[in-house]
Amino acid sequence: MTYVGMPTPKETPQETMAKIAGSAKGMKVVIVGGGVSGLSAGWWLARSGAEVTVLDKGIVGWEASGRNGGGASHYQSPLFEEEQRMWPHMDALLGYPTEHQQERLVIAVSPKQLNQYHYLAKMNNDMGYRVDLLDGDQVRSMVPLAGDNCLGGMHYRFGGHANPQRSVQAYAWALQDLGGRIYQHSPVTGFETVGGKVTAVHATSGRHECDAVVVAAGPQIQALMAKLGVEVPLAAARAEMIVTEPAPMMPIGGVDGNGLYGRQTLRGNLAYGGGPHEWLETFEAGPPARPSSPLTRNLARRVAELFPKAAHLNVIRSWAGIVENTPDGRPIIDRMKDPENVTVITMSGVGFGLSPASGHAVRDLVVDGACSFTDIAKISLSRFDGIGADWREQRGWQAPKAA
């Protein structure tokens, strides 16, 4: 495997899997939340020999994990190089298709966007991650759906995208192949603690004994961790996406820009989302409804601006769901001191692409007590110690009041 635009890893993913095999044999781990972060953590732990149980209040991968832009190019994360090391190998390691494709393009339809992309390209190249600048004609040769309004762009020679629905299926099936158990429609109702450790998790599916717990329940993390006396500051927001009729296939299916993120599916559909996101209240059982909003019309307009030669396509589906956000917009991956066998992971809206790396980090925290491949101190929960109870109000992150 050649890593274009990235440093060559010191170890192959296959060598990593051989190294961790059996390291957690006999350990019982309960994972609360069957989104992509929880499923990846479960898969990594099962590869280590742990007995893994996943509890989800609904259907695994049914929330934002299975319906997102599918991008995997998070160069500003401490997990980035592990993300890039793992994704090209995930189909082989999982044994099921994720539809991963390498490289991405970001194209500009305004001078402001073009200036921003030039800045980002320089920043990446300075970090050693190759990005090529493109003029308008070069973009149009690579993106046949782009129009005369395209001023240029940049070509990430790293990164890529995958199919979110296929990927969460792959994680779930691979976890079950390793003996993991998945309980759907099984919301967690409480925890048993003895001597500063959680010894069992109660859910509608029954009582599940454990040696360790991973809480990866997205917007429900705050309420669940409160049951353990741990405050996790999160704010929920509505995220929306649209899907068009199929378009002619582009050479590179991952094309962002104009405030949008997304990809072209292997069938040709354009699946795109973007802000602004609406702040919402959420509840332990999840949101009572997920209605789309007038934002879908704004998304459709911006997709037509990004791809003028696809402007005639009809929008055939839309989706509105809930993503959780930390006060600084960065993930939290941390093992608690009390209860000492609980690890929490919230990815603050970037969970899908980073999932191969975040699962590895969680596995390391649960089994070894520290992350083996990067420094994750900057995404620990402790950075929010002392945050005021009114932090959402101070940022204006409040749900609209009902009329």
Short mmCIF file of C-alpha atoms in Angstrom, two decimals:
data_model
loop_
_atom_site.label_atom_id
_atom_site.label_comp_id
_atom_site.label_asym_id
_atom_site.label_seq_id
_atom_site.Cartn_x
_atom_site.Cartn_y
_atom_site.Cartn_z
CA MET A 1 0.00 0.00 0.00
CA THR A 2 1.43 3.39 -1.05
CA TYR A 3 0.50 6.36 1.12
CA VAL A 4 0.37 9.27 -1.31
CA GLY A 5 0.73 12.68 0.34
CA MET A 6 1.35 11.19 3.79
CA PRO A 7 4.34 9.89 5.77
CA THR A 8 4.77 6.12 5.45
CA PRO A 9 3.58 4.46 8.69
CA LYS A 10 6.09 2.61 10.83
CA GLU A 11 3.72 -0.33 11.23
CA THR A 12 1.03 -1.84 9.01
CA PRO A 13 -2.52 -2.22 10.34
CA GLN A 14 -2.10 -6.00 10.01
CA GLU A 15 0.95 -5.86 12.27
CA THR A 16 -1.04 -3.82 14.80
CA MET A 17 -3.83 -6.40 14.82
CA ALA A 18 -1.34 -9.20 15.43
CA LYS A 19 0.22 -7.22 18.29
CA ILE A 20 -3.07 -6.63 20.15
CA ALA A 21 -4.56 -10.10 19.62
CA GLY A 22 -5.50 -11.67 22.95
CA SER A 23 -4.43 -8.66 25.01
CA ALA A 24 -7.90 -8.26 26.51
CA LYS A 25 -8.90 -11.91 26.67
CA GLY A 26 -11.65 -12.50 29.22
CA MET A 27 -12.41 -8.80 29.77
CA LYS A 28 -16.11 -7.99 29.65
CA VAL A 29 -16.79 -4.60 28.07
CA VAL A 30 -20.19 -2.98 27.70
CA ILE A 31 -20.46 -0.23 25.10
CA VAL A 32 -23.37 2.18 25.44
CA GLY A 33 -24.19 3.48 21.99
CA GLY A 34 -24.16 1.66 18.66
CA GLY A 35 -23.05 4.50 16.44
CA VAL A 36 -19.86 4.35 14.42
CA SER A 37 -17.64 5.37 17.38
CA GLY A 38 -19.08 2.72 19.68
CA LEU A 39 -19.01 0.03 16.99
CA SER A 40 -15.41 0.80 16.06
CA ALA A 41 -14.35 0.71 19.71
CA GLY A 42 -16.19 -2.59 20.11
CA TRP A 43 -14.49 -4.05 17.04
CA TRP A 44 -11.01 -3.01 18.24
CA LEU A 45 -11.72 -4.47 21.69
CA ALA A 46 -13.07 -7.70 20.20
CA ARG A 47 -9.93 -7.95 18.05
CA SER A 48 -8.06 -7.77 21.36
CA GLY A 49 -10.05 -10.71 22.74
CA ALA A 50 -12.57 -8.83 24.90
CA GLU A 51 -16.14 -10.03 25.35
CA VAL A 52 -18.04 -7.06 23.93
CA THR A 53 -21.70 -6.13 24.41
CA VAL A 54 -23.15 -3.13 22.57
CA LEU A 55 -26.38 -1.55 23.82
CA ASP A 56 -28.27 0.90 21.61
CA LYS A 57 -31.55 2.69 22.30
CA GLY A 58 -32.59 2.17 18.67
CA ILE A 59 -30.95 0.64 15.62
CA VAL A 60 -27.16 0.66 15.31
CA GLY A 61 -25.85 3.29 12.96
CA TRP A 62 -29.32 4.77 12.55
CA GLU A 63 -28.46 8.27 13.70
CA ALA A 64 -25.77 10.60 12.33
CA SER A 65 -23.28 7.71 12.02
CA GLY A 66 -25.14 6.24 9.07
CA ARG A 67 -26.20 9.50 7.44
CA ASN A 68 -23.36 11.96 6.96
CA GLY A 69 -21.00 13.23 4.31
CA GLY A 70 -18.67 10.26 4.66
CA GLY A 71 -15.47 12.35 4.68
CA ALA A 72 -12.22 11.01 6.12
CA SER A 73 -9.73 13.89 5.88
CA HIS A 74 -9.50 15.36 9.40
CA TYR A 75 -6.00 16.82 9.25
CA GLN A 76 -6.49 19.04 12.32
CA SER A 77 -7.13 16.09 14.64
CA PRO A 78 -4.47 14.30 16.72
CA LEU A 79 -6.07 11.12 15.34
CA PHE A 80 -5.48 12.13 11.72
CA GLU A 81 -2.44 10.03 10.84
CA GLU A 82 -4.06 6.93 12.34
CA GLU A 83 -7.24 7.72 10.37
CA GLN A 84 -5.17 7.82 7.18
CA ARG A 85 -3.20 4.69 8.06
CA MET A 86 -6.31 2.61 8.69
CA TRP A 87 -8.95 3.58 6.11
CA PRO A 88 -7.32 2.04 3.00
CA HIS A 89 -7.22 -1.31 4.82
CA MET A 90 -10.64 -1.31 6.50
CA ASP A 91 -12.48 -3.42 3.90
CA ALA A 92 -9.89 -6.19 4.27
CA LEU A 93 -9.72 -5.95 8.06
CA LEU A 94 -13.49 -5.86 8.58
CA GLY A 95 -14.27 -8.39 5.88
CA TYR A 96 -17.11 -6.26 4.51
CA PRO A 97 -17.21 -3.31 2.08
CA THR A 98 -17.10 0.30 3.25
CA GLU A 99 -16.79 1.69 -0.30
CA HIS A 100 -13.77 3.70 0.80
CA GLN A 101 -12.18 5.83 -1.92
CA GLN A 102 -9.01 7.88 -1.57
CA GLU A 103 -8.36 11.61 -2.12
CA ARG A 104 -10.70 14.61 -2.11
CA LEU A 105 -11.22 17.91 -3.90
CA VAL A 106 -12.40 21.23 -2.48
CA ILE A 107 -13.54 23.78 -5.06
CA ALA A 108 -14.25 27.51 -4.82
CA VAL A 109 -17.08 29.53 -6.35
CA SER A 110 -16.10 32.85 -4.76
CA PRO A 111 -12.81 34.76 -4.24
CA LYS A 112 -13.21 34.48 -0.46
CA GLN A 113 -13.45 30.70 -0.67
CA LEU A 114 -10.44 30.53 -2.99
CA ASN A 115 -8.31 32.61 -0.61
CA GLN A 116 -9.31 30.34 2.27
CA TYR A 117 -8.39 27.20 0.33
CA HIS A 118 -4.98 28.64 -0.61
CA TYR A 119 -4.35 29.23 3.11
CA LEU A 120 -5.43 25.67 4.00
CA ALA A 121 -3.30 24.18 1.22
CA LYS A 122 -0.20 25.95 2.52
CA MET A 123 -0.95 24.88 6.09
CA ASN A 124 -1.26 21.21 5.06
CA ASN A 125 1.85 21.26 2.91
CA ASP A 126 3.80 22.86 5.77
CA MET A 127 2.67 19.95 7.98
CA GLY A 128 3.85 17.43 5.39
CA TYR A 129 0.43 16.53 4.00
CA ARG A 130 0.39 17.05 0.24
CA VAL A 131 -2.23 19.39 -1.23
CA ASP A 132 -2.13 20.55 -4.88
CA LEU A 133 -3.63 23.90 -5.87
CA LEU A 134 -5.86 23.87 -8.96
CA ASP A 135 -7.06 26.61 -11.30
CA GLY A 136 -10.60 26.70 -12.69
CA ASP A 137 -9.79 24.75 -15.85
CA GLN A 138 -8.00 22.03 -13.87
CA VAL A 139 -11.02 21.69 -11.57
CA ARG A 140 -13.43 21.44 -14.51
CA SER A 141 -11.31 18.67 -16.05
CA MET A 142 -11.52 16.69 -12.80
CA VAL A 143 -15.08 17.67 -11.84
CA PRO A 144 -17.26 17.54 -14.98
CA LEU A 145 -20.26 18.85 -13.04
CA ALA A 146 -18.46 22.11 -12.13
CA GLY A 147 -19.27 25.25 -14.10
CA ASP A 148 -17.73 28.49 -15.33
CA ASN A 149 -18.26 29.97 -11.85
CA CYS A 150 -15.53 27.73 -10.43
CA LEU A 151 -12.42 29.81 -9.71
CA GLY A 152 -10.12 27.00 -8.62
CA GLY A 153 -9.63 24.68 -5.70
CA MET A 154 -7.34 22.21 -4.00
CA HIS A 155 -6.67 18.51 -4.33
CA TYR A 156 -6.05 16.59 -1.12
CA ARG A 157 -3.65 13.82 -2.11
CA PHE A 158 -4.56 12.14 1.18
CA GLY A 159 -7.90 11.49 2.83
CA GLY A 160 -10.97 10.23 1.07
CA HIS A 161 -14.51 9.15 1.84
CA ALA A 162 -16.61 6.06 2.46
CA ASN A 163 -20.26 5.04 2.52
CA PRO A 164 -21.55 5.67 6.07
CA GLN A 165 -24.34 3.09 5.91
CA ARG A 166 -22.10 0.40 4.47
CA SER A 167 -19.40 1.21 7.01
CA VAL A 168 -21.58 0.94 10.11
CA GLN A 169 -22.93 -2.35 8.78
CA ALA A 170 -19.37 -3.53 8.25
CA TYR A 171 -18.33 -2.61 11.80
CA ALA A 172 -21.41 -4.30 13.28
CA TRP A 173 -21.07 -7.51 11.28
CA ALA A 174 -17.31 -7.71 11.89
CA LEU A 175 -17.89 -7.24 15.62
CA GLN A 176 -20.46 -10.04 15.65
CA ASP A 177 -18.10 -12.29 13.68
CA LEU A 178 -15.65 -11.86 16.57
CA GLY A 179 -18.31 -12.92 19.11
CA GLY A 180 -19.60 -9.49 20.04
CA ARG A 181 -23.25 -9.11 21.00
CA ILE A 182 -25.42 -6.22 19.85
CA TYR A 183 -28.70 -5.37 21.58
CA GLN A 184 -30.89 -2.97 19.60
CA HIS A 185 -33.90 -1.12 21.04
CA SER A 186 -32.20 -1.50 24.41
CA PRO A 187 -31.84 1.91 26.10
CA VAL A 188 -29.66 2.01 29.21
CA THR A 189 -31.55 2.76 32.42
CA GLY A 190 -28.79 2.74 35.02
CA PHE A 191 -25.42 1.59 36.30
CA GLU A 192 -24.29 -0.50 39.27
CA THR A 193 -21.09 0.71 40.95
CA VAL A 194 -18.93 -0.97 43.58
CA GLY A 195 -15.64 0.39 44.91
CA GLY A 196 -15.35 3.18 42.34
CA LYS A 197 -16.04 0.92 39.36
CA VAL A 198 -19.11 0.14 37.26
CA THR A 199 -19.86 -3.55 37.66
CA ALA A 200 -23.05 -3.80 35.62
CA VAL A 201 -25.14 -1.83 33.18
CA HIS A 202 -28.93 -2.00 33.31
CA ALA A 203 -30.90 -1.76 30.07
CA THR A 204 -34.32 -2.81 28.86
CA SER A 205 -32.61 -5.97 27.55
CA GLY A 206 -31.49 -6.89 31.06
CA ARG A 207 -28.53 -6.63 33.41
CA HIS A 208 -25.10 -6.75 31.74
CA GLU A 209 -22.09 -7.39 33.97
CA CYS A 210 -18.84 -5.71 32.96
CA ASP A 211 -15.19 -5.07 33.72
CA ALA A 212 -15.24 -1.83 31.73
CA VAL A 213 -17.77 0.52 30.16
CA VAL A 214 -17.50 2.76 27.11
CA VAL A 215 -20.12 5.50 26.82
CA ALA A 216 -20.44 6.47 23.15
CA ALA A 217 -24.07 7.51 23.00
CA GLY A 218 -23.83 10.77 21.07
CA PRO A 219 -26.27 13.44 22.27
CA GLN A 220 -27.38 11.17 25.14
CA ILE A 221 -23.88 11.09 26.70
CA GLN A 222 -24.54 14.05 28.96
CA ALA A 223 -27.56 12.48 30.65
CA LEU A 224 -25.98 9.04 30.90
CA MET A 225 -22.73 10.30 32.41
CA ALA A 226 -24.71 12.40 34.89
CA LYS A 227 -25.98 9.11 36.34
CA LEU A 228 -22.34 8.43 37.24
CA GLY A 229 -21.77 11.89 38.68
CA VAL A 230 -19.69 13.08 35.71
CA GLU A 231 -20.49 16.32 33.91
CA VAL A 232 -19.92 16.28 30.14
CA PRO A 233 -20.78 19.63 28.52
CA LEU A 234 -22.59 19.02 25.24
CA ALA A 235 -25.07 20.88 23.07
CA ALA A 236 -27.22 19.13 20.48
CA ALA A 237 -27.87 20.55 17.03
CA ARG A 238 -29.92 19.57 14.02
CA ALA A 239 -27.81 18.50 11.01
CA GLU A 240 -29.41 18.14 7.59
CA MET A 241 -28.50 16.53 4.28
CA ILE A 242 -30.06 16.11 0.85
CA VAL A 243 -29.65 13.42 -1.80
CA THR A 244 -30.22 14.01 -5.51
CA GLU A 245 -31.01 11.81 -8.45
CA PRO A 246 -27.94 10.08 -9.94
CA ALA A 247 -25.53 12.20 -11.96
CA PRO A 248 -22.75 11.07 -14.33
CA MET A 249 -19.88 9.67 -12.31
CA MET A 250 -17.00 12.00 -11.48
CA PRO A 251 -13.38 10.75 -11.43
CA ILE A 252 -13.10 11.68 -7.73
CA GLY A 253 -16.37 11.36 -5.85
CA GLY A 254 -15.38 13.35 -2.79
CA VAL A 255 -15.85 17.01 -3.72
CA ASP A 256 -16.52 19.70 -1.09
CA GLY A 257 -16.96 23.46 -1.26
CA ASN A 258 -19.43 26.34 -0.97
CA GLY A 259 -19.97 25.55 2.70
CA LEU A 260 -20.95 21.96 1.90
CA TYR A 261 -19.58 18.53 2.73
CA GLY A 262 -20.51 15.32 0.98
CA ARG A 263 -19.76 12.88 -1.77
CA GLN A 264 -21.05 11.20 -4.88
CA THR A 265 -22.32 7.69 -4.19
CA LEU A 266 -21.27 4.76 -6.35
CA ARG A 267 -24.74 4.96 -7.91
CA GLY A 268 -24.14 8.58 -8.86
CA ASN A 269 -26.32 10.37 -6.29
CA LEU A 270 -25.01 13.61 -4.81
CA ALA A 271 -25.32 13.42 -0.99
CA TYR A 272 -24.57 16.78 0.64
CA GLY A 273 -25.04 18.63 3.90
CA GLY A 274 -23.91 21.82 5.57
CA GLY A 275 -24.83 24.49 8.08
CA PRO A 276 -26.13 26.54 9.61
CA HIS A 277 -27.25 24.06 12.23
CA GLU A 278 -30.15 24.70 14.59
CA TRP A 279 -29.55 24.25 18.31
CA LEU A 280 -31.94 21.79 19.95
CA GLU A 281 -32.82 20.37 23.31
CA THR A 282 -32.28 16.64 23.57
CA PHE A 283 -33.43 14.00 26.00
CA GLU A 284 -32.15 10.73 27.40
CA ALA A 285 -34.45 8.77 25.10
CA GLY A 286 -33.36 10.79 22.07
CA PRO A 287 -35.17 13.52 20.13
CA PRO A 288 -38.94 13.13 19.87
CA ALA A 289 -38.84 13.86 16.11
CA ARG A 290 -36.36 14.58 13.34
CA PRO A 291 -38.19 16.82 10.89
CA SER A 292 -36.35 18.50 8.05
CA SER A 293 -36.45 22.28 7.92
CA PRO A 294 -36.42 24.96 5.20
CA LEU A 295 -32.62 24.64 5.26
CA THR A 296 -32.99 21.86 2.68
CA ARG A 297 -33.83 24.50 0.05
CA ASN A 298 -30.65 26.40 0.96
CA LEU A 299 -28.62 23.20 0.66
CA ALA A 300 -30.13 22.49 -2.76
CA ARG A 301 -29.25 25.99 -3.97
CA ARG A 302 -25.66 25.66 -2.81
CA VAL A 303 -25.28 22.22 -4.43
CA ALA A 304 -26.55 23.75 -7.70
CA GLU A 305 -23.96 26.54 -7.36
CA LEU A 306 -21.20 24.01 -6.68
CA PHE A 307 -22.27 21.77 -9.57
CA PRO A 308 -24.12 23.90 -12.17
CA LYS A 309 -24.22 20.99 -14.63
CA ALA A 310 -26.22 19.01 -12.06
CA ALA A 311 -28.65 21.84 -11.22
CA HIS A 312 -31.46 20.11 -13.12
CA LEU A 313 -31.42 17.07 -10.81
CA ASN A 314 -34.29 16.53 -8.39
CA VAL A 315 -33.77 16.14 -4.66
CA ILE A 316 -35.16 12.69 -3.90
CA ARG A 317 -34.41 12.39 -0.17
CA SER A 318 -33.54 14.57 2.78
CA TRP A 319 -32.51 13.77 6.33
CA ALA A 320 -32.42 15.67 9.59
CA GLY A 321 -30.70 14.27 12.64
CA ILE A 322 -28.91 15.23 15.82
CA VAL A 323 -25.20 15.75 16.41
CA GLU A 324 -23.57 16.63 19.71
CA ASN A 325 -21.08 19.47 20.09
CA THR A 326 -18.55 20.20 22.83
CA PRO A 327 -17.92 23.83 23.85
CA ASP A 328 -14.78 24.08 21.70
CA GLY A 329 -16.06 21.85 18.88
CA ARG A 330 -13.40 19.18 19.43
CA PRO A 331 -13.88 15.54 20.46
CA ILE A 332 -13.60 14.12 23.95
CA ILE A 333 -11.89 10.75 24.36
CA ASP A 334 -10.99 10.10 27.98
CA ARG A 335 -10.93 7.46 30.68
CA MET A 336 -12.46 8.60 33.93
CA LYS A 337 -10.76 8.56 37.31
CA ASP A 338 -14.10 7.95 39.02
CA PRO A 339 -15.58 5.55 38.04
CA GLU A 340 -12.13 4.40 36.98
CA ASN A 341 -13.28 1.79 34.44
CA VAL A 342 -15.47 4.13 32.36
CA THR A 343 -14.26 5.64 29.09
CA VAL A 344 -16.25 8.33 27.32
CA ILE A 345 -16.08 9.24 23.64
CA THR A 346 -17.94 12.04 21.91
CA MET A 347 -16.63 13.14 18.52
CA SER A 348 -18.44 16.47 18.23
CA GLY A 349 -19.66 15.93 14.68
CA VAL A 350 -16.55 14.30 13.13
CA GLY A 351 -17.03 10.74 14.33
CA PHE A 352 -17.44 8.90 11.06
CA GLY A 353 -14.18 9.69 9.32
CA LEU A 354 -12.08 9.35 12.45
CA SER A 355 -13.76 6.11 13.56
CA PRO A 356 -10.91 3.68 12.73
CA ALA A 357 -8.57 5.85 14.82
CA SER A 358 -10.97 6.72 17.65
CA GLY A 359 -11.82 3.04 18.13
CA HIS A 360 -8.12 2.28 18.47
CA ALA A 361 -7.71 5.08 21.02
CA VAL A 362 -10.64 3.80 23.08
CA ARG A 363 -9.28 0.26 22.93
CA ASP A 364 -5.94 1.53 24.27
CA LEU A 365 -7.56 3.48 27.12
CA VAL A 366 -9.74 0.53 28.16
CA VAL A 367 -7.03 -2.13 27.97
CA ASP A 368 -3.77 -0.25 28.59
CA GLY A 369 -4.86 2.99 30.25
CA ALA A 370 -3.17 5.24 27.65
CA CYS A 371 -3.27 5.84 23.92
CA SER A 372 -0.34 4.14 22.17
CA PHE A 373 -0.13 6.03 18.88
CA THR A 374 -0.71 9.74 19.59
CA ASP A 375 -1.07 12.26 22.40
CA ILE A 376 -4.77 12.72 23.13
CA ALA A 377 -4.35 14.92 26.23
CA LYS A 378 -5.72 17.89 24.29
CA ILE A 379 -9.05 16.07 23.83
CA SER A 380 -9.49 15.01 27.44
CA LEU A 381 -12.61 15.92 29.41
CA SER A 382 -10.54 17.80 32.01
CA ARG A 383 -10.09 20.79 29.67
CA PHE A 384 -13.66 21.76 30.60
CA ASP A 385 -13.10 21.68 34.36
CA GLY A 386 -14.76 24.71 35.90
CA ILE A 387 -16.84 25.59 32.87
CA GLY A 388 -19.89 27.57 33.93
CA ALA A 389 -23.35 26.09 33.91
CA ASP A 390 -24.39 28.87 31.54
CA TRP A 391 -21.77 28.10 28.87
CA ARG A 392 -24.45 27.52 26.21
CA GLU A 393 -26.10 30.84 26.94
CA GLN A 394 -22.73 32.63 26.76
CA ARG A 395 -22.14 31.20 23.28
CA GLY A 396 -25.69 31.70 22.07
CA TRP A 397 -26.10 27.97 21.60
CA GLN A 398 -29.71 27.83 22.76
CA ALA A 399 -32.69 26.12 21.23
CA PRO A 400 -35.32 28.53 19.84
CA LYS A 401 -38.12 29.12 22.31
CA ALA A 402 -41.52 27.79 21.29
CA ALA A 403 -43.98 30.40 20.09
#
